[in-house]
PDB file of C-alpha atoms in Angstrom:
ATOM      1  CA  UNK D 175     -28.214  23.257  32.842  1.00  0.00           C
ATOM      2  CA  UNK D 176     -27.548  21.911  29.371  1.00  0.00           C
ATOM      3  CA  UNK D 177     -28.199  25.289  27.876  1.00  0.00           C
ATOM      4  CA  UNK D 178     -25.797  26.990  30.298  1.00  0.00           C
ATOM      5  CA  UNK D 179     -23.130  24.395  29.432  1.00  0.00           C
ATOM      6  CA  UNK D 180     -23.623  25.015  25.711  1.00  0.00           C
ATOM      7  CA  UNK D 181     -23.392  28.788  26.151  1.00  0.00           C
ATOM      8  CA  UNK D 182     -20.217  28.390  28.194  1.00  0.00           C
ATOM      9  CA  UNK D 183     -18.676  26.106  25.591  1.00  0.00           C
ATOM     10  CA  UNK D 184     -19.643  28.534  22.772  1.00  0.00           C
ATOM     11  CA  UNK D 185     -18.081  31.414  24.713  1.00  0.00           C
ATOM     12  CA  UNK D 186     -14.810  29.485  25.166  1.00  0.00           C
ATOM     13  CA  UNK D 187     -14.860  28.635  21.484  1.00  0.00           C
ATOM     14  CA  UNK D 188     -15.322  32.308  20.478  1.00  0.00           C
ATOM     15  CA  UNK D 189     -12.536  33.368  22.775  1.00  0.00           C
ATOM     16  CA  UNK D 190     -10.281  30.644  21.309  1.00  0.00           C
ATOM     17  CA  UNK D 191     -11.086  31.722  17.741  1.00  0.00           C
ATOM     18  CA  UNK D 192     -10.551  35.329  18.716  1.00  0.00           C
ATOM     19  CA  UNK D 193      -7.095  34.545  20.273  1.00  0.00           C
ATOM     20  CA  UNK D 194      -6.120  32.587  17.202  1.00  0.00           C
ATOM     21  CA  UNK D 195      -7.024  35.470  14.866  1.00  0.00           C
ATOM     22  CA  UNK D 196      -5.079  37.929  16.978  1.00  0.00           C
ATOM     23  CA  UNK D 197      -2.071  35.636  17.052  1.00  0.00           C
ATOM     24  CA  UNK D 198      -2.350  35.113  13.269  1.00  0.00           C
ATOM     25  CA  UNK D 199      -2.211  38.899  12.621  1.00  0.00           C
ATOM     26  CA  UNK D 200       0.250  39.643  15.338  1.00  0.00           C
ATOM     27  CA  UNK D 201       3.899  40.590  14.713  1.00  0.00           C
ATOM     28  CA  UNK D 202       4.881  38.922  17.961  1.00  0.00           C
ATOM     29  CA  UNK D 203       6.691  35.730  16.986  1.00  0.00           C
ATOM     30  CA  UNK D 204       6.762  34.409  20.574  1.00  0.00           C
ATOM     31  CA  UNK D 205       3.026  34.814  20.798  1.00  0.00           C
ATOM     32  CA  UNK D 206       2.518  32.894  17.593  1.00  0.00           C
ATOM     33  CA  UNK D 207       4.853  30.181  18.890  1.00  0.00           C
ATOM     34  CA  UNK D 208       2.835  29.812  22.076  1.00  0.00           C
ATOM     35  CA  UNK D 209      -0.512  29.713  20.297  1.00  0.00           C
ATOM     36  CA  UNK D 210       0.760  27.232  17.697  1.00  0.00           C
ATOM     37  CA  UNK D 211       2.014  24.962  20.467  1.00  0.00           C
ATOM     38  CA  UNK D 212      -1.306  25.127  22.387  1.00  0.00           C
ATOM     39  CA  UNK D 213      -3.333  24.413  19.298  1.00  0.00           C
ATOM     40  CA  UNK D 214      -1.004  21.513  18.401  1.00  0.00           C
ATOM     41  CA  UNK D 215      -1.425  19.959  21.806  1.00  0.00           C
ATOM     42  CA  UNK D 216      -5.206  19.839  21.499  1.00  0.00           C
ATOM     43  CA  UNK D 217      -5.161  18.537  17.899  1.00  0.00           C
ATOM     44  CA  UNK D 218      -6.080  21.718  16.086  1.00  0.00           C
ATOM     45  CA  UNK D 219      -3.713  20.797  13.287  1.00  0.00           C
ATOM     46  CA  UNK D 220      -4.904  23.214  10.604  1.00  0.00           C
ATOM     47  CA  UNK D 221      -4.783  26.264  12.830  1.00  0.00           C
ATOM     48  CA  UNK D 222      -1.453  25.247  14.368  1.00  0.00           C
ATOM     49  CA  UNK D 223       0.043  24.737  10.900  1.00  0.00           C
ATOM     50  CA  UNK D 224      -1.118  28.162   9.708  1.00  0.00           C
ATOM     51  CA  UNK D 225       0.823  29.731  12.535  1.00  0.00           C
ATOM     52  CA  UNK D 226       3.805  27.446  12.038  1.00  0.00           C
ATOM     53  CA  UNK D 227       3.900  28.375   8.337  1.00  0.00           C
ATOM     54  CA  UNK D 228       4.397  31.947   9.427  1.00  0.00           C
ATOM     55  CA  UNK D 229       7.030  31.464  12.129  1.00  0.00           C
ATOM     56  CA  UNK D 230       9.120  28.515  11.036  1.00  0.00           C
ATOM     57  CA  UNK D 231      11.383  30.566   8.745  1.00  0.00           C
ATOM     58  CA  UNK D 232      12.046  32.930  11.634  1.00  0.00           C
ATOM     59  CA  UNK D 233      13.445  30.092  13.748  1.00  0.00           C
ATOM     60  CA  UNK D 234      15.828  28.620  11.171  1.00  0.00           C
ATOM     61  CA  UNK D 235      19.083  27.781  12.939  1.00  0.00           C
ATOM     62  CA  UNK D 236      17.687  28.366  16.384  1.00  0.00           C
ATOM     63  CA  UNK D 237      17.136  25.703  19.109  1.00  0.00           C
ATOM     64  CA  UNK D 238      13.360  25.831  18.658  1.00  0.00           C
ATOM     65  CA  UNK D 239      13.608  24.942  14.985  1.00  0.00           C
ATOM     66  CA  UNK D 240      13.818  21.182  15.608  1.00  0.00           C
ATOM     67  CA  UNK D 241      10.570  21.064  17.574  1.00  0.00           C
ATOM     68  CA  UNK D 242       8.804  23.400  15.191  1.00  0.00           C
ATOM     69  CA  UNK D 243       9.944  21.471  12.079  1.00  0.00           C
ATOM     70  CA  UNK D 244       8.574  18.200  13.477  1.00  0.00           C
ATOM     71  CA  UNK D 245       5.290  19.862  14.504  1.00  0.00           C
ATOM     72  CA  UNK D 246       4.928  21.393  11.034  1.00  0.00           C
ATOM     73  CA  UNK D 247       5.396  17.990   9.316  1.00  0.00           C
ATOM     74  CA  UNK D 248       3.112  16.211  11.814  1.00  0.00           C
ATOM     75  CA  UNK D 249       0.322  18.733  11.293  1.00  0.00           C
ATOM     76  CA  UNK D 250       0.235  17.821   7.577  1.00  0.00           C
ATOM     77  CA  UNK D 251       0.320  14.159   8.485  1.00  0.00           C
ATOM     78  CA  UNK D 252      -2.571  14.409  10.895  1.00  0.00           C
ATOM     79  CA  UNK D 253      -4.526  16.453   8.346  1.00  0.00           C
ATOM     80  CA  UNK D 254      -4.116  13.637   5.811  1.00  0.00           C
ATOM     81  CA  UNK D 255      -1.807  15.562   3.491  1.00  0.00           C
ATOM     82  CA  UNK D 256       0.600  12.620   3.204  1.00  0.00           C
ATOM     83  CA  UNK D 257       2.647  13.707   0.238  1.00  0.00           C
ATOM     84  CA  UNK D 258       3.553  16.988   1.963  1.00  0.00           C
ATOM     85  CA  UNK D 259       4.006  15.263   5.323  1.00  0.00           C
ATOM     86  CA  UNK D 260       6.367  12.678   3.960  1.00  0.00           C
ATOM     87  CA  UNK D 261       8.387  15.362   2.244  1.00  0.00           C
ATOM     88  CA  UNK D 262       8.809  17.387   5.410  1.00  0.00           C
ATOM     89  CA  UNK D 263       9.456  14.328   7.579  1.00  0.00           C
ATOM     90  CA  UNK D 264      12.243  13.329   5.221  1.00  0.00           C
ATOM     91  CA  UNK D 265      13.730  16.808   5.492  1.00  0.00           C
ATOM     92  CA  UNK D 266      13.471  16.598   9.289  1.00  0.00           C
ATOM     93  CA  UNK D 267      15.415  13.309   9.441  1.00  0.00           C
ATOM     94  CA  UNK D 268      18.041  14.739   7.092  1.00  0.00           C
ATOM     95  CA  UNK D 269      18.568  17.854   9.181  1.00  0.00           C
ATOM     96  CA  UNK D 270      18.119  16.220  12.616  1.00  0.00           C
ATOM     97  CA  UNK D 271      19.287  12.592  12.277  1.00  0.00           C
ATOM     98  CA  UNK D 272      20.136  12.417  16.049  1.00  0.00           C
ATOM     99  CA  UNK D 273      16.863  13.874  17.148  1.00  0.00           C
ATOM    100  CA  UNK D 274      14.717  11.865  19.595  1.00  0.00           C
ATOM    101  CA  UNK D 275      11.946  12.323  17.112  1.00  0.00           C
ATOM    102  CA  UNK D 276      13.922  11.054  14.134  1.00  0.00           C
ATOM    103  CA  UNK D 277      12.594   7.519  14.447  1.00  0.00           C
ATOM    104  CA  UNK D 278       8.993   8.675  14.608  1.00  0.00           C
ATOM    105  CA  UNK D 279       9.534  11.005  11.765  1.00  0.00           C
ATOM    106  CA  UNK D 280      11.068   8.263   9.618  1.00  0.00           C
ATOM    107  CA  UNK D 281       8.186   5.898  10.341  1.00  0.00           C
ATOM    108  CA  UNK D 282       5.515   8.492   9.643  1.00  0.00           C
ATOM    109  CA  UNK D 283       7.280   9.456   6.424  1.00  0.00           C
ATOM    110  CA  UNK D 284       7.183   5.797   5.271  1.00  0.00           C
ATOM    111  CA  UNK D 285       3.585   5.414   6.466  1.00  0.00           C
ATOM    112  CA  UNK D 286       2.656   8.444   4.457  1.00  0.00           C
ATOM    113  CA  UNK D 287       3.789   6.644   1.340  1.00  0.00           C
ATOM    114  CA  UNK D 288       1.715   3.719   2.453  1.00  0.00           C
ATOM    115  CA  UNK D 289      -1.391   5.967   2.679  1.00  0.00           C
ATOM    116  CA  UNK D 290      -0.681   7.153  -0.877  1.00  0.00           C
ATOM    117  CA  UNK D 291      -0.696   3.680  -2.286  1.00  0.00           C
ATOM    118  CA  UNK D 292      -3.674   3.328  -4.633  1.00  0.00           C
ATOM    119  CA  UNK D 293      -6.090   0.392  -5.028  1.00  0.00           C
ATOM    120  CA  UNK D 294      -4.528  -2.696  -6.631  1.00  0.00           C
ATOM    121  CA  UNK D 295      -6.273  -2.159  -9.950  1.00  0.00           C
ATOM    122  CA  UNK D 296      -4.324   1.061 -10.600  1.00  0.00           C
ATOM    123  CA  UNK D 297      -0.684   1.820 -11.393  1.00  0.00           C
ATOM    124  CA  UNK D 298       1.430   0.652  -8.394  1.00  0.00           C
ATOM    125  CA  UNK D 299       4.348   3.093  -8.541  1.00  0.00           C
ATOM    126  CA  UNK D 300       3.457   4.527  -5.151  1.00  0.00           C
ATOM    127  CA  UNK D 301       3.083   1.058  -3.663  1.00  0.00           C
ATOM    128  CA  UNK D 302       6.613   0.101  -4.665  1.00  0.00           C
ATOM    129  CA  UNK D 303       7.898   3.341  -3.226  1.00  0.00           C
ATOM    130  CA  UNK D 304       6.015   2.725   0.045  1.00  0.00           C
ATOM    131  CA  UNK D 305       7.519  -0.763   0.348  1.00  0.00           C
ATOM    132  CA  UNK D 306      11.007   0.627  -0.241  1.00  0.00           C
ATOM    133  CA  UNK D 307      10.484   3.343   2.395  1.00  0.00           C
ATOM    134  CA  UNK D 308       9.111   0.961   4.957  1.00  0.00           C
ATOM    135  CA  UNK D 309      11.867  -1.565   4.301  1.00  0.00           C
ATOM    136  CA  UNK D 310      14.437   1.161   4.737  1.00  0.00           C
ATOM    137  CA  UNK D 311      12.850   2.072   8.054  1.00  0.00           C
ATOM    138  CA  UNK D 312      12.951  -1.521   9.209  1.00  0.00           C
ATOM    139  CA  UNK D 313      16.565  -1.816   8.241  1.00  0.00           C
ATOM    140  CA  UNK D 314      17.477   1.450   9.980  1.00  0.00           C
ATOM    141  CA  UNK D 315      15.499   0.833  13.125  1.00  0.00           C
ATOM    142  CA  UNK D 316      15.418  -2.927  13.604  1.00  0.00           C
ATOM    143  CA  UNK D 317      14.441  -2.598  17.290  1.00  0.00           C
ATOM    144  CA  UNK D 318      11.815   0.087  16.751  1.00  0.00           C
ATOM    145  CA  UNK D 319       8.525   0.072  18.624  1.00  0.00           C
ATOM    146  CA  UNK D 320       6.966   0.642  15.226  1.00  0.00           C
ATOM    147  CA  UNK D 321       8.472  -2.501  13.747  1.00  0.00           C
ATOM    148  CA  UNK D 322       5.397  -4.778  14.040  1.00  0.00           C
ATOM    149  CA  UNK D 323       3.274  -2.204  12.310  1.00  0.00           C
ATOM    150  CA  UNK D 324       5.840  -1.489   9.619  1.00  0.00           C
ATOM    151  CA  UNK D 325       6.128  -5.229   8.815  1.00  0.00           C
ATOM    152  CA  UNK D 326       2.297  -5.487   8.743  1.00  0.00           C
ATOM    153  CA  UNK D 327       2.134  -2.583   6.270  1.00  0.00           C
ATOM    154  CA  UNK D 328       4.801  -4.137   4.022  1.00  0.00           C
ATOM    155  CA  UNK D 329       2.915  -7.373   4.020  1.00  0.00           C
ATOM    156  CA  UNK D 330      -0.304  -5.580   3.049  1.00  0.00           C
ATOM    157  CA  UNK D 331       1.428  -3.691   0.244  1.00  0.00           C
ATOM    158  CA  UNK D 332       3.169  -6.879  -1.007  1.00  0.00           C
ATOM    159  CA  UNK D 333      -0.234  -8.496  -1.317  1.00  0.00           C
ATOM    160  CA  UNK D 334      -1.506  -5.560  -3.348  1.00  0.00           C
ATOM    161  CA  UNK D 335       1.314  -6.146  -5.861  1.00  0.00           C
ATOM    162  CA  UNK D 336       0.473  -9.816  -5.901  1.00  0.00           C
ATOM    163  CA  UNK D 337      -3.176  -9.114  -6.463  1.00  0.00           C
ATOM    164  CA  UNK D 338      -2.362  -6.717  -9.318  1.00  0.00           C
ATOM    165  CA  UNK D 339      -0.173  -9.312 -11.034  1.00  0.00           C
ATOM    166  CA  UNK D 340      -2.673 -12.069 -10.451  1.00  0.00           C
ATOM    167  CA  UNK D 341      -5.640 -10.131 -11.849  1.00  0.00           C
ATOM    168  CA  UNK D 342      -3.646  -9.082 -14.968  1.00  0.00           C
ATOM    169  CA  UNK D 343      -2.941 -12.774 -15.658  1.00  0.00           C
ATOM    170  CA  UNK D 344      -6.522 -13.701 -14.947  1.00  0.00           C
ATOM    171  CA  UNK D 345      -7.789 -10.997 -17.263  1.00  0.00           C
ATOM    172  CA  UNK D 346      -5.789 -12.459 -20.151  1.00  0.00           C
ATOM    173  CA  UNK D 347      -7.631 -15.736 -19.581  1.00  0.00           C
ATOM    174  CA  UNK D 348     -10.964 -13.979 -19.591  1.00  0.00           C
ATOM    175  CA  UNK D 349     -10.319 -12.284 -22.907  1.00  0.00           C
ATOM    176  CA  UNK D 350      -9.036 -15.589 -24.325  1.00  0.00           C
ATOM    177  CA  UNK D 351      -5.412 -14.548 -24.780  1.00  0.00           C
ATOM    178  CA  UNK D 352      -4.405 -17.882 -23.279  1.00  0.00           C
ATOM    179  CA  UNK D 353      -0.721 -17.740 -24.190  1.00  0.00           C
ATOM    180  CA  UNK D 354      -0.343 -14.355 -22.451  1.00  0.00           C
ATOM    181  CA  UNK D 355      -2.338 -15.688 -19.487  1.00  0.00           C
ATOM    182  CA  UNK D 356      -0.038 -18.756 -19.100  1.00  0.00           C
ATOM    183  CA  UNK D 357       3.050 -16.596 -19.399  1.00  0.00           C
ATOM    184  CA  UNK D 358       1.705 -14.123 -16.825  1.00  0.00           C
ATOM    185  CA  UNK D 359       0.800 -16.862 -14.331  1.00  0.00           C
ATOM    186  CA  UNK D 360       4.276 -18.397 -14.802  1.00  0.00           C
ATOM    187  CA  UNK D 361       5.827 -14.995 -14.015  1.00  0.00           C
ATOM    188  CA  UNK D 362       3.513 -14.591 -11.044  1.00  0.00           C
ATOM    189  CA  UNK D 363       4.476 -17.936  -9.585  1.00  0.00           C
ATOM    190  CA  UNK D 364       8.176 -17.194  -9.948  1.00  0.00           C
ATOM    191  CA  UNK D 365       7.901 -13.671  -8.516  1.00  0.00           C
ATOM    192  CA  UNK D 366       5.567 -14.557  -5.586  1.00  0.00           C
ATOM    193  CA  UNK D 367       6.306 -18.164  -4.629  1.00  0.00           C
ATOM    194  CA  UNK D 368       4.796 -17.788  -1.161  1.00  0.00           C
ATOM    195  CA  UNK D 369       1.661 -15.960  -2.272  1.00  0.00           C
ATOM    196  CA  UNK D 370      -1.700 -16.768  -0.679  1.00  0.00           C
ATOM    197  CA  UNK D 371      -2.998 -16.702  -4.256  1.00  0.00           C
ATOM    198  CA  UNK D 372      -0.651 -19.500  -5.408  1.00  0.00           C
ATOM    199  CA  UNK D 373      -3.324 -22.162  -5.513  1.00  0.00           C
ATOM    200  CA  UNK D 374      -5.597 -19.955  -7.556  1.00  0.00           C
ATOM    201  CA  UNK D 375      -2.719 -19.082  -9.918  1.00  0.00           C
ATOM    202  CA  UNK D 376      -1.878 -22.767 -10.451  1.00  0.00           C
ATOM    203  CA  UNK D 377      -5.560 -23.543 -11.280  1.00  0.00           C
ATOM    204  CA  UNK D 378      -6.098 -20.602 -13.590  1.00  0.00           C
ATOM    205  CA  UNK D 379      -2.837 -21.408 -15.371  1.00  0.00           C
ATOM    206  CA  UNK D 380      -4.233 -24.912 -15.943  1.00  0.00           C
ATOM    207  CA  UNK D 381      -7.503 -23.374 -17.111  1.00  0.00           C
ATOM    208  CA  UNK D 382      -5.762 -21.167 -19.711  1.00  0.00           C
ATOM    209  CA  UNK D 383      -3.561 -24.081 -20.837  1.00  0.00           C
ATOM    210  CA  UNK D 384      -6.553 -26.349 -21.200  1.00  0.00           C
ATOM    211  CA  UNK D 385      -8.419 -23.818 -23.304  1.00  0.00           C
ATOM    212  CA  UNK D 386      -5.372 -23.141 -25.420  1.00  0.00           C
ATOM    213  CA  UNK D 387      -4.786 -26.874 -26.071  1.00  0.00           C
ATOM    214  CA  UNK D 388      -8.374 -27.704 -26.898  1.00  0.00           C
ATOM    215  CA  UNK D 389      -8.549 -24.749 -29.396  1.00  0.00           C
ATOM    216  CA  UNK D 390      -5.185 -25.434 -31.045  1.00  0.00           C
ATOM    217  CA  UNK D 391      -4.657 -26.604 -34.567  1.00  0.00           C
ATOM    218  CA  UNK D 392      -3.574 -30.231 -34.939  1.00  0.00           C
ATOM    219  CA  UNK D 393       0.093 -29.473 -35.396  1.00  0.00           C
ATOM    220  CA  UNK D 394       0.269 -27.844 -31.949  1.00  0.00           C
ATOM    221  CA  UNK D 395      -2.398 -29.800 -30.088  1.00  0.00           C
ATOM    222  CA  UNK D 396      -0.421 -32.740 -28.711  1.00  0.00           C
ATOM    223  CA  UNK D 397       2.281 -30.658 -27.239  1.00  0.00           C
ATOM    224  CA  UNK D 398      -0.120 -28.172 -25.681  1.00  0.00           C
ATOM    225  CA  UNK D 399      -2.292 -30.934 -24.233  1.00  0.00           C
ATOM    226  CA  UNK D 400       0.796 -32.429 -22.547  1.00  0.00           C
ATOM    227  CA  UNK D 401       1.766 -28.993 -21.236  1.00  0.00           C
ATOM    228  CA  UNK D 402      -1.720 -28.566 -19.769  1.00  0.00           C
ATOM    229  CA  UNK D 403      -1.553 -31.943 -18.177  1.00  0.00           C
ATOM    230  CA  UNK D 404       1.768 -30.977 -16.664  1.00  0.00           C
ATOM    231  CA  UNK D 405       0.069 -27.898 -15.146  1.00  0.00           C
ATOM    232  CA  UNK D 406      -2.638 -30.199 -13.747  1.00  0.00           C
ATOM    233  CA  UNK D 407       0.059 -32.356 -12.082  1.00  0.00           C
ATOM    234  CA  UNK D 408       1.735 -29.235 -10.667  1.00  0.00           C
ATOM    235  CA  UNK D 409      -1.532 -28.085  -9.063  1.00  0.00           C
ATOM    236  CA  UNK D 410      -2.176 -31.547  -7.537  1.00  0.00           C
ATOM    237  CA  UNK D 411       1.326 -31.908  -6.208  1.00  0.00           C
ATOM    238  CA  UNK D 412       1.129 -28.601  -4.447  1.00  0.00           C
ATOM    239  CA  UNK D 413      -2.496 -28.950  -3.336  1.00  0.00           C
ATOM    240  CA  UNK D 414      -3.608 -32.551  -3.261  1.00  0.00           C
ATOM    241  CA  UNK D 415      -6.963 -31.537  -1.744  1.00  0.00           C
ATOM    242  CA  UNK D 416      -7.296 -28.369  -3.762  1.00  0.00           C
ATOM    243  CA  UNK D 417     -10.556 -26.448  -3.608  1.00  0.00           C
ATOM    244  CA  UNK D 418     -10.398 -26.698  -7.433  1.00  0.00           C
ATOM    245  CA  UNK D 419     -10.021 -30.465  -7.484  1.00  0.00           C
ATOM    246  CA  UNK D 420     -13.315 -31.268  -9.090  1.00  0.00           C
ATOM    247  CA  UNK D 421     -12.885 -28.697 -11.876  1.00  0.00           C
ATOM    248  CA  UNK D 422      -9.274 -29.712 -12.408  1.00  0.00           C
ATOM    249  CA  UNK D 423     -10.193 -33.341 -12.715  1.00  0.00           C
ATOM    250  CA  UNK D 424     -12.863 -32.492 -15.305  1.00  0.00           C
ATOM    251  CA  UNK D 425     -10.284 -30.576 -17.351  1.00  0.00           C
ATOM    252  CA  UNK D 426      -7.829 -33.480 -17.018  1.00  0.00           C
ATOM    253  CA  UNK D 427     -10.429 -35.907 -18.355  1.00  0.00           C
ATOM    254  CA  UNK D 428     -11.227 -33.625 -21.249  1.00  0.00           C
ATOM    255  CA  UNK D 429      -7.572 -33.223 -22.066  1.00  0.00           C
ATOM    256  CA  UNK D 430      -6.905 -36.971 -21.928  1.00  0.00           C
ATOM    257  CA  UNK D 431      -9.937 -37.671 -24.056  1.00  0.00           C
ATOM    258  CA  UNK D 432      -8.776 -35.064 -26.595  1.00  0.00           C
ATOM    259  CA  UNK D 433      -5.239 -36.494 -26.582  1.00  0.00           C
ATOM    260  CA  UNK D 434      -6.599 -40.045 -27.096  1.00  0.00           C
ATOM    261  CA  UNK D 435      -8.679 -38.945 -30.033  1.00  0.00           C
ATOM    262  CA  UNK D 436      -5.846 -36.947 -31.479  1.00  0.00           C
ATOM    263  CA  UNK D 437      -3.347 -39.893 -31.082  1.00  0.00           C
ATOM    264  CA  UNK D 438      -5.689 -42.381 -32.747  1.00  0.00           C
ATOM    265  CA  UNK D 439      -6.164 -40.136 -35.678  1.00  0.00           C
TER     266      UNK D 439
END
């Protein structure tokens, strides 16, 4: 029974492939249209797109062009070719702004930019573009069914930018460029005041300031110790029960001891 089912399935597949090849080579535009539509409906994106590539120019200016243009863009999207998909979805919304598919096209275009956003450790040009595209979609379609997903994607992309900025500042601390680290953490805290990494940033800023103060020459030490103690107080004001409390208190004690020794001398 299983063998018979397999043979039947294989036969159907062969017929389907044969029909596709015939349609691909045919001069009959209507036949290509029908086959492309059938393949699209069953998720055969690559085959459908090959036919659409052939016939789309033939339908420019005709009623069928709207449907075919969306299908063509969506095939690229479903195949994971997001750069091309976003480009074609953008063209679709420009040409057919009143289409019932315009909202979906706009969202998928923006989501295509989201998929092209790299990991946080790399250049984030595409991430910024994706946020801008998604925000434009939210502003254009404030009541869209895609709104919750769009907002979730923006939040995820925002965090990626936060993580990028945070890790740059932390890296300066690791390579002992403490002044650059403090400056970067200050910029981070100003740019991302509601970040989930705020507590971490406040602590690592303190850490960099502590190290800078302890290693400073006498002429700069007192001022830098006081700056570091100010960063300690900022951490404790924001997070009285900080997960870094024990480490922060140790640094505070070291700073106060250093300040006391420095003052006596």
